[in-house]
Amino acid sequence: MNWYVLYTKPKWEKKVAEQLQKNGIECYCPVIKQVRQWSDRKKKVEVPLFNSYVFVQLPEADRNIVFSSPGVVRYLFWLSKPAIVRSEEIDVIKKWLNTGFDADISIAKYKVGDMVEVESGPFLSQKAIVQEVSNTNYILVLESLGCVLKMKINKE
């Protein structure tokens, strides 16, 4: 079975995931803990890693059953087809979130357009394209995951 990406209403990611699980649909809403500042206190809260996205695993024939859950807007599409995420990519996200540390990722000097393989951190062995280079950062596009990374340049 394939993993698909659902687009949800803003701030509904965890509610949609909970509702889908109640309906017996396998889903994954990756969350991270962040410290949020209010006027009178700070608090650790769990926020979705990807805003307005929930991953669901189900047969293609059953894709429409997710729309019975409130908060589901549509599927994410790529090249006029529903975006499919490989199980290995979901496993990479889960593994990264389970490590519990922030990795300081660094790569050698590259230029815009180069294809690179991430050599450390949570996106280990993922292929990426260098989109932008500045004095302190690289902007990498992980096409297979559909995300953009900003990485600090290691001066060593």
Backbone as a printed PyTorch tensor [residue, N CA C, xyz], in Angstrom:
tensor([[[  0.8350,  -1.1940,   0.0000],
         [  0.0000,   0.0000,   0.0000],
         [  0.8720,   1.2470,   0.0000]],

        [[  0.3680,   2.2640,  -0.6350],
         [  1.1020,   3.5260,  -0.7450],
         [  0.7580,   4.4730,   0.3980]],

        [[  1.7130,   5.3540,   0.6990],
         [  1.4710,   6.4650,   1.6170],
         [  1.1090,   7.6720,   0.7630]],

        [[  0.0020,   8.3220,   1.1050],
         [ -0.4290,   9.5290,   0.4180],
         [ -0.3640,  10.7030,   1.3930]],

        [[ -0.3570,  11.9040,   0.8450],
         [ -0.2970,  13.1080,   1.6690],
         [ -1.6530,  13.8060,   1.6180]],

        [[ -2.2570,  13.9700,   2.7870],
         [ -3.5190,  14.6970,   2.8970],
         [ -3.2430,  16.1420,   3.2690]],

        [[ -3.9570,  17.0450,   2.6550],
         [ -3.9050,  18.4600,   3.0170],
         [ -5.0910,  18.7240,   3.9280]],

        [[ -4.8330,  19.3250,   5.0930],
         [ -5.8950,  19.5520,   6.0780],
         [ -6.1360,  21.0420,   6.2640]],

        [[ -7.2140,  21.3480,   6.9820],
         [ -7.4320,  22.7260,   7.3860],
         [ -6.2810,  23.1460,   8.2990]],

        [[ -5.9620,  24.4310,   8.3410],
         [ -4.8760,  24.8760,   9.2220],
         [ -5.1550,  24.5140,  10.6820]],

        [[ -4.1140,  24.0170,  11.3600],
         [ -4.1630,  23.6440,  12.7880],
         [ -5.0590,  22.4360,  13.0740]],

        [[ -5.4210,  21.6680,  12.0620],
         [ -6.2780,  20.5000,  12.2410],
         [ -5.5230,  19.1800,  12.0990]],

        [[ -4.2140,  19.2240,  11.9580],
         [ -3.4460,  18.0190,  11.6430],
         [ -3.6580,  16.9030,  12.6650]],

        [[ -3.4950,  17.2240,  13.9480],
         [ -3.6080,  16.1920,  14.9890],
         [ -5.0500,  15.7030,  15.1290]],

        [[ -6.0170,  16.5910,  14.9640],
         [ -7.4290,  16.1910,  15.0440],
         [ -7.7890,  15.2470,  13.8970]],

        [[ -7.3170,  15.5710,  12.6960],
         [ -7.5930,  14.7190,  11.5340],
         [ -6.9560,  13.3540,  11.7310]],

        [[ -5.7040,  13.3160,  12.1820],
         [ -5.0140,  12.0390,  12.3950],
         [ -5.7540,  11.1850,  13.4260]],

        [[ -6.2070,  11.8150,  14.4930],
         [ -6.9530,  11.0930,  15.5350],
         [ -8.2520,  10.5250,  14.9700]],

        [[ -8.9690,  11.3180,  14.1900],
         [-10.2330,  10.8720,  13.6030],
         [-10.0010,   9.7370,  12.6090]],

        [[ -8.9600,   9.8330,  11.7910],
         [ -8.6670,   8.7770,  10.8260],
         [ -8.3220,   7.4750,  11.5350]],

        [[ -7.5550,   7.5640,  12.6200],
         [ -7.2150,   6.3520,  13.3760],
         [ -8.4640,   5.7180,  13.9820]],

        [[ -9.3940,   6.5390,  14.4580],
         [-10.6650,   6.0110,  14.9910],
         [-11.4420,   5.2730,  13.9150]],

        [[-11.3020,   5.7200,  12.6640],
         [-11.9880,   5.0830,  11.5390],
         [-11.2090,   3.8930,  10.9730]],

        [[-10.0890,   3.5410,  11.5970],
         [ -9.3170,   2.3760,  11.1700],
         [ -8.3890,   2.6170,  10.0070]],

        [[ -8.0600,   3.8670,   9.7300],
         [ -7.1520,   4.2000,   8.6280],
         [ -5.7690,   4.4500,   9.2150]],

        [[ -4.7690,   3.7840,   8.6520],
         [ -3.4040,   3.9910,   9.1410],
         [ -2.9210,   5.3600,   8.6790]],

        [[ -2.5020,   6.1730,   9.6400],
         [ -2.0350,   7.5110,   9.3010],
         [ -0.8580,   7.8880,  10.1920]],

        [[ -0.1560,   8.9420,   9.7910],
         [  1.0070,   9.4030,  10.5340],
         [  1.0620,  10.9180,  10.4630]],

        [[  1.0530,  11.5410,  11.6230],
         [  1.1930,  12.9880,  11.7320],
         [  2.4370,  13.2440,  12.5810]],

        [[  3.6020,  13.4600,  11.9580],
         [  4.8180,  13.6690,  12.7440],
         [  4.7440,  14.9760,  13.5290]],

        [[  5.0770,  14.9010,  14.8190],
         [  5.0440,  16.0820,  15.6720],
         [  6.4010,  16.2800,  16.3430]],

        [[  6.7150,  17.5390,  16.6330],
         [  7.9310,  17.8850,  17.3650],
         [  7.5330,  18.7330,  18.5640]],

        [[  8.3770,  18.7300,  19.5750],
         [  8.1150,  19.5590,  20.7490],
         [  8.8440,  20.8820,  20.5840]],

        [[  8.1220,  21.9600,  20.8230],
         [  8.6860,  23.3000,  20.7620],
         [  8.2980,  24.0560,  22.0160]],

        [[  9.1570,  25.0090,  22.3920],
         [  8.8340,  25.8810,  23.5150],
         [  8.1270,  27.0960,  22.9360]],

        [[  6.9150,  27.3590,  23.4370],
         [  6.1450,  28.5100,  22.9890],
         [  6.0850,  29.5370,  24.1020]],

        [[  6.1650,  30.7960,  23.7260],
         [  6.1680,  31.9000,  24.6910],
         [  4.8070,  32.5790,  24.6990]],

        [[  4.2030,  32.6500,  25.8720],
         [  3.0110,  33.4430,  26.0830],
         [  3.4190,  34.6680,  26.8960]],

        [[  2.5210,  35.5700,  27.1020],
         [  2.8600,  36.7960,  27.8260],
         [  3.2700,  36.5150,  29.2720]],

        [[  2.7400,  35.4390,  29.8560],
         [  3.0270,  35.1710,  31.2580],
         [  3.8330,  33.8980,  31.5150]],

        [[  4.1050,  33.1070,  30.4870],
         [  4.8240,  31.8430,  30.7130],
         [  5.3640,  31.2590,  29.4120]],

        [[  6.2310,  30.2580,  29.5830],
         [  6.7030,  29.4480,  28.4670],
         [  6.1790,  28.0390,  28.6760]],

        [[  5.8950,  27.3660,  27.5720],
         [  5.3480,  26.0150,  27.6750],
         [  5.8360,  25.1740,  26.5060]],

        [[  6.1420,  23.8880,  26.7790],
         [  6.4920,  22.9590,  25.7110],
         [  5.2100,  22.4050,  25.1180]],

        [[  5.0780,  22.5190,  23.8090],
         [  3.8970,  22.0140,  23.1260],
         [  4.3190,  21.1500,  21.9400]],

        [[  3.4640,  20.2110,  21.5750],
         [  3.7070,  19.3890,  20.3930],
         [  3.0510,  20.0560,  19.1930]],

        [[  3.8540,  20.3060,  18.1660],
         [  3.3350,  20.9140,  16.9420],
         [  3.6800,  20.0070,  15.7630]],

        [[  2.8430,  19.9810,  14.7450],
         [  3.1270,  19.1440,  13.5780],
         [  4.4140,  19.5780,  12.8770]],

        [[  5.1720,  18.6090,  12.4220],
         [  6.4040,  18.8840,  11.6820],
         [  6.0880,  19.5290,  10.3410]],

        [[  5.0160,  19.0820,   9.7010],
         [  4.5930,  19.6310,   8.4130],
         [  3.2220,  20.2800,   8.6050]],

        [[  3.1460,  21.5810,   8.4470],
         [  1.8820,  22.2870,   8.6180],
         [  0.8660,  21.8400,   7.5730]],

        [[ -0.3270,  21.5060,   8.0400],
         [ -1.4790,  21.1290,   7.2060],
         [ -1.2980,  19.8340,   6.4260]],

        [[ -0.3590,  18.9640,   6.8160],
         [ -0.1680,  17.6860,   6.1320],
         [ -0.2850,  16.5270,   7.1020]],

        [[ -0.9480,  15.4630,   6.6510],
         [ -1.0210,  14.1920,   7.3670],
         [ -0.7790,  13.1070,   6.3260]],

        [[  0.0160,  12.0990,   6.6770],
         [  0.2940,  10.9910,   5.7770],
         [ -0.6890,   9.8590,   6.0750]],

        [[ -1.2510,   9.2670,   5.0310],
         [ -2.1600,   8.1290,   5.1930],
         [ -1.7030,   6.9860,   4.3060]],

        [[ -1.8690,   5.7560,   4.8230],
         [ -1.5070,   4.5690,   4.0550],
         [ -2.7730,   3.7510,   3.8320]],

        [[ -3.1550,   3.6380,   2.5660],
         [ -4.3460,   2.8780,   2.2260],
         [ -4.3100,   2.5220,   0.7450]],

        [[ -5.0950,   1.5080,   0.3480],
         [ -5.1410,   1.1490,  -1.0760],
         [ -5.7100,   2.2980,  -1.9060]],

        [[ -5.2680,   2.3930,  -3.1440],
         [ -5.7150,   3.4910,  -4.0010],
         [ -7.2360,   3.4940,  -4.1810]],

        [[ -7.8370,   2.3320,  -4.1970],
         [ -9.2840,   2.2500,  -4.3800],
         [-10.0560,   2.8490,  -3.2010]],

        [[ -9.4370,   2.8930,  -2.0340],
         [-10.1000,   3.4060,  -0.8280],
         [ -9.7370,   4.8490,  -0.4980]],

        [[ -9.1160,   5.5570,  -1.4160],
         [ -8.6340,   6.9050,  -1.1210],
         [ -9.7420,   7.8850,  -0.7290]],

        [[-10.9550,   7.6900,  -1.1950],
         [-12.0280,   8.6510,  -0.9170],
         [-12.6180,   8.5450,   0.4790]],

        [[-12.3510,   7.4720,   1.2090],
         [-12.9550,   7.3210,   2.5380],
         [-12.4140,   8.3390,   3.5430]],

        [[-11.2730,   8.9600,   3.2630],
         [-10.7120,   9.9440,   4.2100],
         [-11.5570,  11.2100,   4.2640]],

        [[-12.3500,  11.4770,   3.2440],
         [-13.1180,  12.7160,   3.2020],
         [-14.3160,  12.6960,   4.1530]],

        [[-14.5820,  11.5490,   4.7880],
         [-15.6340,  11.5030,   5.8000],
         [-15.1670,  12.1250,   7.1120]],

        [[-13.8760,  12.3440,   7.2600],
         [-13.3300,  12.9680,   8.4760],
         [-13.3400,  14.4840,   8.3220]],

        [[-13.8690,  15.2020,   9.3170],
         [-13.8470,  16.6680,   9.2330],
         [-12.4100,  17.1860,   9.2820]],

        [[-12.1550,  18.2380,   8.5360],
         [-10.8290,  18.8380,   8.5130],
         [ -9.9870,  18.4380,   7.3250]],

        [[-10.3470,  17.3590,   6.6300],
         [ -9.6140,  16.9320,   5.4390],
         [-10.0440,  17.8080,   4.2740]],

        [[ -9.0800,  18.4110,   3.5860],
         [ -9.3970,  19.2900,   2.4550],
         [ -9.2540,  18.5460,   1.1390]],

        [[ -8.0700,  17.9820,   0.9010],
         [ -7.8150,  17.2800,  -0.3630],
         [ -6.5200,  16.5080,  -0.2440]],

        [[ -6.2060,  15.7530,  -1.2800],
         [ -4.9030,  15.1090,  -1.3750],
         [ -3.9160,  16.0760,  -2.0030]],

        [[ -2.6570,  15.9170,  -1.6680],
         [ -1.5880,  16.6780,  -2.2990],
         [ -1.2600,  15.9870,  -3.6210]],

        [[ -1.1360,  16.7640,  -4.6990],
         [ -0.8490,  16.2010,  -6.0150],
         [  0.5250,  16.6290,  -6.4890]],

        [[  1.1600,  15.7660,  -7.2760],
         [  2.4600,  16.0380,  -7.8870],
         [  2.3700,  15.5440,  -9.3200]],

        [[  2.5670,  16.4390, -10.2810],
         [  2.4780,  16.1200, -11.7060],
         [  1.1180,  15.4940, -12.0580]],

        [[  0.0460,  16.0880, -11.5870],
         [ -1.3400,  15.6980, -11.8540],
         [ -1.7210,  14.3200, -11.3120]],

        [[ -0.9160,  13.7820, -10.3890],
         [ -1.2270,  12.5110,  -9.7460],
         [ -1.1020,  12.6950,  -8.2410]],

        [[ -1.8360,  11.9090,  -7.4590],
         [ -1.6860,  12.0190,  -6.0040],
         [ -0.2310,  11.7610,  -5.6020]],

        [[  0.2980,  12.6300,  -4.7530],
         [  1.6900,  12.4840,  -4.3030],
         [  1.8210,  11.2170,  -3.4760]],

        [[  2.7970,  10.3910,  -3.8280],
         [  3.0550,   9.1470,  -3.1130],
         [  4.3810,   9.2910,  -2.3800]],

        [[  4.3670,   8.9440,  -1.1070],
         [  5.5770,   8.9730,  -0.2910],
         [  5.9860,   7.5260,  -0.0450]],

        [[  7.2500,   7.2270,  -0.2860],
         [  7.7330,   5.8600,  -0.0770],
         [  7.7940,   5.5380,   1.4150]],

        [[  7.6340,   4.2860,   1.7480],
         [  7.7040,   3.8450,   3.1450],
         [  9.0540,   4.1640,   3.7640]],

        [[ 10.1290,   4.0890,   2.9570],
         [ 11.4630,   4.3940,   3.4620],
         [ 11.5580,   5.8530,   3.9280]],

        [[ 10.8760,   6.7490,   3.2250],
         [ 10.8950,   8.1620,   3.5940],
         [ 10.1270,   8.4000,   4.8950]],

        [[  9.0250,   7.7070,   5.0680],
         [  8.2810,   7.7950,   6.3270],
         [  9.1600,   7.2550,   7.4610]],

        [[  9.8700,   6.1540,   7.1930],
         [ 10.7640,   5.5790,   8.2100],
         [ 11.8850,   6.5400,   8.5820]],

        [[ 12.4090,   7.2870,   7.6010],
         [ 13.4620,   8.2680,   7.8780],
         [ 12.9280,   9.3510,   8.8160]],

        [[ 11.7290,   9.8170,   8.5660],
         [ 11.1230,  10.8550,   9.4210],
         [ 10.9230,  10.3080,  10.8320]],

        [[ 10.3810,   9.0970,  10.9430],
         [ 10.1640,   8.4880,  12.2550],
         [ 11.4800,   8.3080,  13.0030]],

        [[ 12.4920,   7.8230,  12.2890],
         [ 13.8050,   7.5960,  12.9100],
         [ 14.3890,   8.9200,  13.4060]],

        [[ 14.2880,   9.9400,  12.5910],
         [ 14.8160,  11.2530,  12.9650],
         [ 14.1080,  11.8020,  14.2020]],

        [[ 12.7970,  11.6870,  14.2380],
         [ 12.0400,  12.2060,  15.3770],
         [ 12.2940,  11.3970,  16.6450]],

        [[ 12.6370,  10.1130,  16.4960],
         [ 12.9180,   9.2780,  17.6610],
         [ 14.3160,   9.4800,  18.2260]],

        [[ 15.2200,  10.0950,  17.4650],
         [ 16.5750,  10.3160,  17.9730],
         [ 16.5820,  11.3380,  19.0950]],

        [[ 15.6970,  12.3150,  19.0410],
         [ 15.5680,  13.2780,  20.1240],
         [ 16.6570,  14.3270,  20.1830]],

        [[ 17.4250,  14.5070,  19.1220],
         [ 18.4340,  15.5620,  19.1260],
         [ 18.3870,  16.3230,  17.8170]],

        [[ 18.8470,  17.5650,  17.8680],
         [ 18.9400,  18.3870,  16.6670],
         [ 20.3220,  18.2100,  16.0710]],

        [[ 20.3870,  17.7560,  14.8550],
         [ 21.6690,  17.5420,  14.2040],
         [ 22.1160,  18.8180,  13.5130]],

        [[ 23.3820,  19.1090,  13.6030],
         [ 23.9650,  20.2220,  12.8730],
         [ 24.5830,  19.6310,  11.6140]],

        [[ 23.8710,  19.6990,  10.5290],
         [ 24.2570,  19.0280,   9.2980],
         [ 25.2100,  19.9070,   8.5060]],

        [[ 26.2420,  19.3070,   7.9480],
         [ 27.1610,  20.0810,   7.1290],
         [ 27.5730,  19.2540,   5.9100]],

        [[ 27.8780,  19.9680,   4.8120],
         [ 28.3300,  19.3080,   3.5970],
         [ 29.5010,  20.0940,   3.0280]],

        [[ 30.2000,  19.4900,   2.0970],
         [ 31.3460,  20.1530,   1.4890],
         [ 30.8840,  21.2770,   0.5760]],

        [[ 31.8210,  22.0390,   0.0330],
         [ 31.4750,  23.1830,  -0.7960],
         [ 30.8920,  22.7330,  -2.1400]],

        [[ 29.7020,  23.1860,  -2.4140],
         [ 29.0040,  22.8460,  -3.6500],
         [ 28.4800,  24.1130,  -4.3010]],

        [[ 28.0530,  23.9740,  -5.5500],
         [ 27.4760,  25.1140,  -6.2520],
         [ 26.0230,  24.8100,  -6.6070]],

        [[ 25.2780,  25.8570,  -6.9730],
         [ 23.8570,  25.7270,  -7.2980],
         [ 23.6820,  24.7120,  -8.4290]],

        [[ 22.7230,  23.8110,  -8.2370],
         [ 22.4150,  22.7980,  -9.2370],
         [ 23.0770,  21.4540,  -8.9930]],

        [[ 24.0690,  21.3920,  -8.0910],
         [ 24.7410,  20.1270,  -7.8110],
         [ 23.7970,  19.1590,  -7.1110]],

        [[ 23.9270,  17.8800,  -7.4630],
         [ 23.1970,  16.8200,  -6.7620],
         [ 24.1170,  16.3210,  -5.6620]],

        [[ 23.6240,  16.3180,  -4.4120],
         [ 24.4400,  15.8900,  -3.2800],
         [ 23.7040,  14.8040,  -2.5070]],

        [[ 24.4680,  14.0750,  -1.7120],
         [ 23.8860,  13.0990,  -0.8000],
         [ 24.2140,  13.5630,   0.6090]],

        [[ 23.1820,  13.7210,   1.4290],
         [ 23.3730,  14.1980,   2.7970],
         [ 24.1560,  13.1320,   3.5560]],

        [[ 25.2440,  13.5680,   4.2180],
         [ 26.1830,  12.6260,   4.8280],
         [ 26.0030,  12.4410,   6.3260]],

        [[ 25.1430,  13.2300,   6.9580],
         [ 24.9330,  13.0620,   8.3940],
         [ 23.5650,  13.6000,   8.7720]],

        [[ 23.1570,  13.2890,   9.9950],
         [ 21.9140,  13.8330,  10.5150],
         [ 20.6930,  13.0340,  10.1210]],

        [[ 19.5250,  13.6110,  10.3230],
         [ 18.2730,  12.8730,  10.1420],
         [ 17.9700,  12.5050,   8.6950]],

        [[ 18.5300,  13.2210,   7.7450],
         [ 18.2540,  12.9470,   6.3430],
         [ 19.4290,  12.2170,   5.6840]],

        [[ 20.1290,  11.4100,   6.4720],
         [ 21.2740,  10.6330,   6.0190],
         [ 20.9320,   9.8470,   4.7550]],

        [[ 21.8040,   9.9060,   3.7710],
         [ 21.7020,   9.1790,   2.4990],
         [ 20.6010,   9.6770,   1.5800]],

        [[ 19.9480,  10.7920,   1.9070],
         [ 18.9260,  11.3460,   1.0230],
         [ 19.6000,  12.1890,  -0.0620]],

        [[ 19.1090,  12.0870,  -1.2670],
         [ 19.6260,  12.8800,  -2.3860],
         [ 18.9520,  14.2530,  -2.3740]],

        [[ 19.7350,  15.2900,  -2.6480],
         [ 19.2000,  16.6520,  -2.6500],
         [ 19.8910,  17.4640,  -3.7380]],

        [[ 19.2230,  18.5300,  -4.1600],
         [ 19.7740,  19.4530,  -5.1500],
         [ 20.0590,  20.7680,  -4.4420]],

        [[ 21.2670,  21.3190,  -4.6670],
         [ 21.6380,  22.5960,  -4.0760],
         [ 20.8930,  23.6850,  -4.8300]],

        [[ 20.0490,  24.4320,  -4.1030],
         [ 19.2430,  25.4710,  -4.7350],
         [ 19.8740,  26.8510,  -4.5650]],

        [[ 20.5270,  27.0640,  -3.4210],
         [ 21.0930,  28.3800,  -3.1240],
         [ 22.3020,  28.2050,  -2.2190]],

        [[ 23.3130,  29.0540,  -2.4090],
         [ 24.5060,  29.0250,  -1.5770],
         [ 24.7770,  30.4390,  -1.0860]],

        [[ 24.9500,  30.5950,   0.2450],
         [ 25.3380,  31.8860,   0.8090],
         [ 26.6260,  31.6770,   1.6020]],

        [[ 27.0830,  32.7130,   2.2930],
         [ 28.3210,  32.5930,   3.0640],
         [ 28.1810,  31.6410,   4.2370]],

        [[ 26.9940,  31.4800,   4.7590],
         [ 26.8090,  30.6710,   5.9640],
         [ 25.8940,  29.4660,   5.7770]],

        [[ 25.1200,  29.4110,   4.6960],
         [ 24.1210,  28.3560,   4.5430],
         [ 24.0400,  27.8270,   3.1180]],

        [[ 23.5340,  26.5820,   3.0270],
         [ 23.1020,  25.9930,   1.7730],
         [ 21.5900,  25.8140,   1.8670]],

        [[ 20.9000,  26.0080,   0.7670],
         [ 19.4930,  25.6550,   0.6810],
         [ 19.4320,  24.4270,  -0.2210]],

        [[ 18.9270,  23.3070,   0.3390],
         [ 18.8590,  22.0460,  -0.3950],
         [ 17.4070,  21.6640,  -0.6210]],

        [[ 17.1230,  21.1010,  -1.7700],
         [ 15.7840,  20.6180,  -2.0920],
         [ 15.8250,  19.0930,  -2.0800]],

        [[ 15.0460,  18.4920,  -1.1670],
         [ 14.8880,  17.0370,  -1.1240],
         [ 13.6230,  16.7120,  -1.8980]],

        [[ 13.7560,  16.4710,  -3.2020],
         [ 12.5900,  16.2760,  -4.0510],
         [ 11.7640,  15.0760,  -3.6340]],

        [[ 12.4270,  13.9890,  -3.2310],
         [ 11.6780,  12.7870,  -2.8690],
         [ 10.8210,  12.9970,  -1.6320]],

        [[ 11.2380,  13.8970,  -0.7320],
         [ 10.4440,  14.2030,   0.4550],
         [  9.6010,  15.4480,   0.2650]],

        [[  9.8480,  16.1830,  -0.7960],
         [  9.0890,  17.3870,  -1.0700],
         [  9.3410,  18.4920,  -0.0630]],

        [[ 10.5940,  18.6320,   0.3580],
         [ 10.8860,  19.6780,   1.3400],
         [ 12.1960,  20.3760,   0.9990]],

        [[ 12.3770,  21.5230,   1.6190],
         [ 13.5670,  22.3400,   1.4240],
         [ 14.2880,  22.4220,   2.7680]],

        [[ 15.6100,  22.2010,   2.7640],
         [ 16.4170,  22.2660,   3.9770],
         [ 17.3590,  23.4550,   3.9180]],

        [[ 17.5040,  24.1380,   5.0370],
         [ 18.5050,  25.1690,   5.1620],
         [ 19.5790,  24.6200,   6.0840]],

        [[ 20.7970,  24.4800,   5.5660],
         [ 21.8590,  23.8460,   6.3280],
         [ 23.0170,  24.8230,   6.5230]],

        [[ 23.5840,  24.8310,   7.7070],
         [ 24.7280,  25.6800,   7.9900],
         [ 25.9730,  25.0930,   7.3420]],

        [[ 26.8240,  25.9760,   6.8270],
         [ 28.0780,  25.5470,   6.2400],
         [ 29.0790,  25.3470,   7.3680]],

        [[ 29.6960,  24.1710,   7.3840],
         [ 30.7070,  23.8710,   8.3720],
         [ 32.0210,  24.4970,   7.8980]],

        [[ 32.6000,  25.4080,   8.6780],
         [ 33.8060,  26.1520,   8.2660],
         [ 35.0800,  25.3210,   8.3860]],

        [[ 35.0060,  24.1070,   8.9190],
         [ 36.1990,  23.2880,   9.1110],
         [ 36.7190,  22.7240,   7.8110]]])
